[in-house]
Short mmCIF file of C-alpha atoms and ligand atoms in Angstrom, two decimals:
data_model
loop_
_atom_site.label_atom_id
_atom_site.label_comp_id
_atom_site.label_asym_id
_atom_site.label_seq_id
_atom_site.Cartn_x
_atom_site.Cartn_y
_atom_site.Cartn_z
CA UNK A 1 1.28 159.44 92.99
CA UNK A 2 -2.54 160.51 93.08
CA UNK A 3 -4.15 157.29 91.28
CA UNK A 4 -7.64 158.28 89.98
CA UNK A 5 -10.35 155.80 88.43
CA UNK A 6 -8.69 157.03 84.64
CA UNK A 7 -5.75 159.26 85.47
CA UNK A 8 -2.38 159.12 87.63
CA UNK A 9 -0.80 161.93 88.24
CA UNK A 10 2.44 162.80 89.77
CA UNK A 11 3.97 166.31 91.44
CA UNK A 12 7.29 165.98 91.93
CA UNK A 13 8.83 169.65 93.20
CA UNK A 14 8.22 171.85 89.92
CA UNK A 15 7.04 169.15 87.58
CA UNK A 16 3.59 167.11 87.18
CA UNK A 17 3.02 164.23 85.20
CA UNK A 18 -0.18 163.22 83.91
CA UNK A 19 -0.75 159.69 82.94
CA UNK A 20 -3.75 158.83 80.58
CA UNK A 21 -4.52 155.42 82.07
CA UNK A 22 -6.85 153.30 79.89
CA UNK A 23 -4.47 151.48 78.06
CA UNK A 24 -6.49 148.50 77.29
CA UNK A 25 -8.72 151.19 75.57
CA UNK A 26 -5.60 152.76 73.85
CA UNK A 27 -6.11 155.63 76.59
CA UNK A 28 -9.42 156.77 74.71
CA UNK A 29 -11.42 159.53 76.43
CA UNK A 30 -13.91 158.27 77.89
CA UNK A 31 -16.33 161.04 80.81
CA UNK A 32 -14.82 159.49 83.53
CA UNK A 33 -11.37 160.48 82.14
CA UNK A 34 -13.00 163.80 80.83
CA UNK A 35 -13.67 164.30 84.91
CA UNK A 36 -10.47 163.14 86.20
CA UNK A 37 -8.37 165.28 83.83
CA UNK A 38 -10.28 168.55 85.78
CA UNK A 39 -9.51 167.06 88.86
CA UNK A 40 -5.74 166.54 88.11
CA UNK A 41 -5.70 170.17 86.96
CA UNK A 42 -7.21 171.45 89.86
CA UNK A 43 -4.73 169.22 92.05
CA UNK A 44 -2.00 170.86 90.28
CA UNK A 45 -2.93 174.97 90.03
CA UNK A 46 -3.42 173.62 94.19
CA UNK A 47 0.03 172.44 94.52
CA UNK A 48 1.52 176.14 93.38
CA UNK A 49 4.88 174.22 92.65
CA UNK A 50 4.23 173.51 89.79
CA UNK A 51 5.93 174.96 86.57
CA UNK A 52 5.65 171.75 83.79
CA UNK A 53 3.09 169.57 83.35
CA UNK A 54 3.86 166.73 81.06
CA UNK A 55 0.86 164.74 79.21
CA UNK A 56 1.19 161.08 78.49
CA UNK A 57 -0.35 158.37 78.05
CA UNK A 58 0.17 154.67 79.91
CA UNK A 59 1.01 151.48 77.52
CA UNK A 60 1.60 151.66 74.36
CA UNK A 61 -0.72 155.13 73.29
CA UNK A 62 -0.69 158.89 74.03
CA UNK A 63 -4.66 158.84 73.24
CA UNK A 64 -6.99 157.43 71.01
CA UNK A 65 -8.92 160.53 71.30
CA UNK A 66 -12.66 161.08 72.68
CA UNK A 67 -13.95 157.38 73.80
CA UNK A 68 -16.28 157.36 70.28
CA UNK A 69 -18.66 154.58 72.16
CA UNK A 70 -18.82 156.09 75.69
CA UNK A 71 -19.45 159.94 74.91
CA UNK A 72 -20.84 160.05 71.58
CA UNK A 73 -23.14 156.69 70.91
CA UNK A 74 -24.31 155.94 74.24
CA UNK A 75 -25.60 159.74 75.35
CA UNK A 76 -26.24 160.47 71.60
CA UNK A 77 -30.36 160.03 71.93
CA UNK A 78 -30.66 161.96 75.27
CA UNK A 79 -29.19 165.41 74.44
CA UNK A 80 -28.74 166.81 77.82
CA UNK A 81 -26.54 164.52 78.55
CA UNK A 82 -24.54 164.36 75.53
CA UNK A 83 -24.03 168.19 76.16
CA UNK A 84 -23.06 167.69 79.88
CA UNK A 85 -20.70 164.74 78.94
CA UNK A 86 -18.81 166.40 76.40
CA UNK A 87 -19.08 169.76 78.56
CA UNK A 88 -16.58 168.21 80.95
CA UNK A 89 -13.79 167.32 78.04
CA UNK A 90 -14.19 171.32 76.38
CA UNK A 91 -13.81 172.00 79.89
CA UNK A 92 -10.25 170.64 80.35
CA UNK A 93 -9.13 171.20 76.59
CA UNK A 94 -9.89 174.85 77.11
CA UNK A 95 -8.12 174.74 81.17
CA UNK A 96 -5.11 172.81 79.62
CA UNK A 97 -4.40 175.68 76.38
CA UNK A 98 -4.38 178.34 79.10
CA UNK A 99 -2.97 176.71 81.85
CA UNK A 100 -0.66 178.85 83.62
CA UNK A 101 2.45 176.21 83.97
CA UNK A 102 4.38 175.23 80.76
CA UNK A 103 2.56 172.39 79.11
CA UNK A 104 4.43 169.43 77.09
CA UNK A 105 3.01 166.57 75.68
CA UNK A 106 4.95 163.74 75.57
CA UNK A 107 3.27 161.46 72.91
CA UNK A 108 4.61 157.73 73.24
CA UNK A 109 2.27 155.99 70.36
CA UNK A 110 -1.24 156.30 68.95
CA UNK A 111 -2.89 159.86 69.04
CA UNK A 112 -6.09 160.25 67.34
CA UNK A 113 -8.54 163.07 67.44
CA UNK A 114 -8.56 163.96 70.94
CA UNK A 115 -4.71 162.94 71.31
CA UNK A 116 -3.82 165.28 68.27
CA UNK A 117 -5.77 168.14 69.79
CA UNK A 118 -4.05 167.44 73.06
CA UNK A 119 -0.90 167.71 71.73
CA UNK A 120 -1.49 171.11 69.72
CA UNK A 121 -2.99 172.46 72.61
CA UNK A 122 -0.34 171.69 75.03
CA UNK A 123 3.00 174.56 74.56
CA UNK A 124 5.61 172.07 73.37
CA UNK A 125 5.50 168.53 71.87
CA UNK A 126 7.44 165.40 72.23
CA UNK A 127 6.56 162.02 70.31
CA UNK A 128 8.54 158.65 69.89
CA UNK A 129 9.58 159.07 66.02
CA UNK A 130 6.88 155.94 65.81
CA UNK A 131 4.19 157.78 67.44
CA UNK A 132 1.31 157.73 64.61
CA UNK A 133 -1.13 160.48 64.98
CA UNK A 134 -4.63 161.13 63.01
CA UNK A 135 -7.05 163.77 62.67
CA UNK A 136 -9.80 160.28 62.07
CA UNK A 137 -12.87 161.91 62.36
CA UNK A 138 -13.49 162.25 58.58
CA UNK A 139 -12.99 158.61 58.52
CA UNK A 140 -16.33 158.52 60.94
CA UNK A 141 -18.42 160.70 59.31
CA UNK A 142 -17.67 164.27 61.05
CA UNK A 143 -14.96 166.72 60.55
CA UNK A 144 -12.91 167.37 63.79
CA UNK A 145 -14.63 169.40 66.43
CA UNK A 146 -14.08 170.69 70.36
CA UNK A 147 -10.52 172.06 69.23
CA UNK A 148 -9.53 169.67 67.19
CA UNK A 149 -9.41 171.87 63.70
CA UNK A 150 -8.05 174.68 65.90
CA UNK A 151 -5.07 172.48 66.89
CA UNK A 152 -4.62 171.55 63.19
CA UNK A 153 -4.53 175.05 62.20
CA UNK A 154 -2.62 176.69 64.62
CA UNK A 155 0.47 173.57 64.22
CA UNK A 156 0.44 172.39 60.73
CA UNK A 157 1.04 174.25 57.22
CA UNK A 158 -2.49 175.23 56.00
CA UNK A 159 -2.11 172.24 53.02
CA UNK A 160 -0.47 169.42 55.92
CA UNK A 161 -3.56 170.90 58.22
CA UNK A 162 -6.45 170.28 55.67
CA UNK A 163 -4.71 167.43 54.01
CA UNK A 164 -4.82 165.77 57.12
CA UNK A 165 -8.92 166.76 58.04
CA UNK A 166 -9.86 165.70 54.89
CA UNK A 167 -8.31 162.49 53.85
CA UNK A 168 -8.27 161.01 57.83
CA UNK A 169 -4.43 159.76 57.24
CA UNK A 170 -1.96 159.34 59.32
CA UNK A 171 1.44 160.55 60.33
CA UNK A 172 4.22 159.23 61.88
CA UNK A 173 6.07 161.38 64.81
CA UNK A 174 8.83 161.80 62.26
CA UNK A 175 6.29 163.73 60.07
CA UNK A 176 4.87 165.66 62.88
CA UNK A 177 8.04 167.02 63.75
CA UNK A 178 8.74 168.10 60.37
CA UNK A 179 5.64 169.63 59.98
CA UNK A 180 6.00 171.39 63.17
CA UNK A 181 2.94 169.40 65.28
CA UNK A 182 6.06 168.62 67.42
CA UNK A 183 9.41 170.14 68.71
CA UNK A 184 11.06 166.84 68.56
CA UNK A 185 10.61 163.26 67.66
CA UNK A 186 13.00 160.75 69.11
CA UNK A 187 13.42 157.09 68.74
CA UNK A 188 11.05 155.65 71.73
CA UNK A 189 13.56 155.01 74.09
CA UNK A 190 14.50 158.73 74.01
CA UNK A 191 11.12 159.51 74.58
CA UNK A 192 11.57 160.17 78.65
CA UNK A 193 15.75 161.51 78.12
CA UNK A 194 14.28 164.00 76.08
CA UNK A 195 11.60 165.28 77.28
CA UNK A 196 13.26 165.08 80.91
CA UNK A 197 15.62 168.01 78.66
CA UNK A 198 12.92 170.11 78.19
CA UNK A 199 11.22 169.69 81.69
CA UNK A 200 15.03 170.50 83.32
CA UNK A 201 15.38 173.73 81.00
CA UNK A 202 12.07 175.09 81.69
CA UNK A 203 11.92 174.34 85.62
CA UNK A 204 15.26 176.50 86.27
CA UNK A 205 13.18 179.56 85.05
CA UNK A 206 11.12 182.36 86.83
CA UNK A 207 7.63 180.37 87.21
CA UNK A 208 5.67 183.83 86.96
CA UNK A 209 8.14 185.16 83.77
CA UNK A 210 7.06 181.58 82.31
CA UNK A 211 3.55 182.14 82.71
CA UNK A 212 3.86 185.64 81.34
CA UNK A 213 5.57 185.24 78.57
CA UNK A 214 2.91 182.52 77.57
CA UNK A 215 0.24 184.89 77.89
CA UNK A 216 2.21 187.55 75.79
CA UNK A 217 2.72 184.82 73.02
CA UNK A 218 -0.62 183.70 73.25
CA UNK A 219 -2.58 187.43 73.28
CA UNK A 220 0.01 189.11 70.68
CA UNK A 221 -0.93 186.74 68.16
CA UNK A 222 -3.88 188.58 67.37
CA UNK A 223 -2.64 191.90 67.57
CA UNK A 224 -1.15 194.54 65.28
CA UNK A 225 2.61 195.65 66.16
CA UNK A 226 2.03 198.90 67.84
CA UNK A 227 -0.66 197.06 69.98
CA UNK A 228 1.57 194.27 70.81
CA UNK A 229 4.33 196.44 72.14
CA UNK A 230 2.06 198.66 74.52
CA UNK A 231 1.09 195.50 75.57
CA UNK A 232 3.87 193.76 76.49
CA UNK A 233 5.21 197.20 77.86
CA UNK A 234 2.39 196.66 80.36
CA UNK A 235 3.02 192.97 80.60
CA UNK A 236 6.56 193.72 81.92
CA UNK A 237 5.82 195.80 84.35
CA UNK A 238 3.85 193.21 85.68
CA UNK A 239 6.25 190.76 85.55
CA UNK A 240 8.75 193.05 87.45
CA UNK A 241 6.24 193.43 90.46
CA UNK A 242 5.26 190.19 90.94
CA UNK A 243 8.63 188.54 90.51
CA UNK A 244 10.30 191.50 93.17
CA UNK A 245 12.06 192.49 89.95
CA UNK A 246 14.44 188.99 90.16
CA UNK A 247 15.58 190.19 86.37
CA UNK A 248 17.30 193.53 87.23
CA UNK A 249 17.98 192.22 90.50
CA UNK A 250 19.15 188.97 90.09
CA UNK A 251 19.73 188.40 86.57
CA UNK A 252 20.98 191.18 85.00
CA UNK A 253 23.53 191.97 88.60
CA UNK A 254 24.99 188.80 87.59
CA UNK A 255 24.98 189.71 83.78
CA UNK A 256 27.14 192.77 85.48
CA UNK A 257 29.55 190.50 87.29
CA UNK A 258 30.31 188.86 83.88
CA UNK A 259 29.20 185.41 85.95
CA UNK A 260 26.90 184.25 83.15
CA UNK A 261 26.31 184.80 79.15
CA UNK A 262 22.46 185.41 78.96
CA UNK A 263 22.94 184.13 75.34
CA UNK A 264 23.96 180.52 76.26
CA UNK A 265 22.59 180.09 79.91
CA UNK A 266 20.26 181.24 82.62
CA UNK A 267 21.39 183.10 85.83
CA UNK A 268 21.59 181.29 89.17
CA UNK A 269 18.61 181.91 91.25
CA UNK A 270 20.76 180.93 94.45
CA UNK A 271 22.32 184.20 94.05
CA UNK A 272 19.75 186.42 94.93
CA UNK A 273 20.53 186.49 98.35
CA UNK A 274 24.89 187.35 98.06
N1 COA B 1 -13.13 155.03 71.53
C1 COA B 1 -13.54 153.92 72.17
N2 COA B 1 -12.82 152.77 72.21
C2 COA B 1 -11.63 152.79 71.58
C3 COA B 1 -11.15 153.90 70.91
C4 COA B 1 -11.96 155.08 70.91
N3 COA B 1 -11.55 156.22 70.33
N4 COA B 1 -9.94 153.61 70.36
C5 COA B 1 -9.69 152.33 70.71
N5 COA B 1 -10.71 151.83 71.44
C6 COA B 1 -10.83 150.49 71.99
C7 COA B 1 -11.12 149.45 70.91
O1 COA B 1 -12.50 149.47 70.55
C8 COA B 1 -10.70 148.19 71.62
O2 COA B 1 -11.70 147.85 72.55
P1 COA B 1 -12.08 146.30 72.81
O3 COA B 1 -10.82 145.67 73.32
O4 COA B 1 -13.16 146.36 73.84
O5 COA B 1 -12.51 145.75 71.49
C9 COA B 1 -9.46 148.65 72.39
O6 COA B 1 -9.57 150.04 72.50
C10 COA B 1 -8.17 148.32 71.67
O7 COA B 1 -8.25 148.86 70.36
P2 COA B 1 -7.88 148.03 69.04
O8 COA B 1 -8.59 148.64 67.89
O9 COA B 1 -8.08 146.58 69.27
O10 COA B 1 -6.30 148.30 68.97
P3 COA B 1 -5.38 148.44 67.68
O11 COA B 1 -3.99 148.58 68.21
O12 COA B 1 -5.64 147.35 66.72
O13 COA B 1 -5.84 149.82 66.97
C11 COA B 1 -6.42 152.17 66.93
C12 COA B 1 -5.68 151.05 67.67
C13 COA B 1 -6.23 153.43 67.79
C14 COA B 1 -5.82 152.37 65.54
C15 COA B 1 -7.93 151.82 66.78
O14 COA B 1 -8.42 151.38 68.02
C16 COA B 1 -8.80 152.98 66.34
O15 COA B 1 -8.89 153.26 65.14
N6 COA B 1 -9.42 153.69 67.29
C17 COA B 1 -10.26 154.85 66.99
C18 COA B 1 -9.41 156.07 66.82
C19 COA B 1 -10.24 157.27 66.50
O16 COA B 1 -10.87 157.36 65.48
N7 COA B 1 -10.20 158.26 67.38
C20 COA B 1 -10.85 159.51 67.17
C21 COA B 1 -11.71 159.84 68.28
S1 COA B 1 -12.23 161.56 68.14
#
């Protein structure tokens, strides 16, 4: 366990966890956090293990988003360092949407602002079915910014999205999983049982088809059909070089041998070498 001033953070083999670690502050953002969430992610593109990362927060809240007091009233009247402060957070928001492992936040209780745009910007969601999250920046004055609307729009129905930015109310995990914000929501203690699911389906596959097929999600979402297919065309000849060609090799030789159904499971990696 790596135990920074805001942030633990945990490699174990192919998974990292990241603990938010303010609790007394509901696990609001404050720069210190902001710098120890860069450090964690450079710790963990070091380790090269590493294929999930879960996000989550210690006691009883995923985030209470940015720290309102620490990075927005105390730098607001010197605006270099407003700009620097909250330079470090877009930092580590933008870092954590394209990181190359699978991302999963795993949302045990209050996520406002920051904590919602965490949790869109992460690949999959978990939340306890209590979890309550909050797009509350309308209720301060502002509309939300540094992702925030972007991770409304790109996980809720256009009405849920701006019925949420403009009346600041709240959901609970039940409602976020219905609306889509998350895969699941689970009674709290299922919270680690299920997202320990996820972590063990995701960890079993090819870390460099993982981080492929994120980029081809993420990149064909802007493109036109015929674009989309040369590029992933060119995508999976990528994928066969760098991973030695494992699925014609591996997978699909095994597919051959009738050993596995593709359908309902993945092929055994330990039988690359027979
Ligand atoms: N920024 C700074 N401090 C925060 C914070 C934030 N976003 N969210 C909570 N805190 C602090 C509180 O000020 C309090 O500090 P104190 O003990 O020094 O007084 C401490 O965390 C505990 O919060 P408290 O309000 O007593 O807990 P609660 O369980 O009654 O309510 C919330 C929790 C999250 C509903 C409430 O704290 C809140 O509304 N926070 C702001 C959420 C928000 O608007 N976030 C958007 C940021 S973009």
């Amino acid at each position: 366990m790596i135990k920074l001033d805001t942030v633990n953070l945990e490699i174990d083999g192919p998974t990292a966890t990241i603990y938010l670690n303010r609790p007394d502050k509901k696990n609001a953002m404050n720069p210190q956090m902001h710098r120890d969430m860069n450090q964690v992610l450079d710790e963990i593109e070091a380790a090269e293990t590493v294929k999930a990362v879960v996000v989550t927060g210690n006691g009883d809240s995923f985030s209470a988003g940015m720290d309102l007091e620490e990075c927005f009233l105390k730098p607001f009247d010197d605006p270099q360092l407003f700009y620097r402060t909250n330079l470090v957070a877009l930092n580590w928001f933008k870092r954590l949407k394209a990181f190359p492992a699978v991302t999963i936040a795993k949302v045990n209780g209050f996520a406002f602002g920051g904590g919602v745009l965490v949790t869109g910007i992460c690949d999959l969601a978990v939340a306890s079915e209590t979890a309550l999250f909050g797009l509350s920046e309308i209720n301060f004055g502002i509309f939300p910014a540094g992702g925030a609307t972007w991770a409304a729009t790109h996980n809720l129905p256009r009405k849920q999205a701006l019925y949420y930015i403009l009346t600041g109310d709240t959901l609970t995990g039940r409602q976020a999983q219905e609306y889509g914000l998350v895969n699941r929501a689970v009674p709290a203690d299922q919270l680690d049982a299920e997202t320990d699911r996820i972590v063990r389906k995701i960890v079993n596959k090819n870390p460099v088809t993982l981080e492929l097929a994120k980029q081809v999600y993420e990149r064909t979402t802007t493109m036109d059909l015929p674009t989309a297919i040369d590029y992933d065309q060119a995508k999976l000849w990528e994928l066969s070089r760098l991973s030695g060609n494992e699925w014609i090799n591996v997978a699909l030789k095994q597919f051959e041998k009738r050993s596995y159904q593709p359908g309902l499971s993945t092929y055994r990696k330990a039988e690359a070498a027979s």
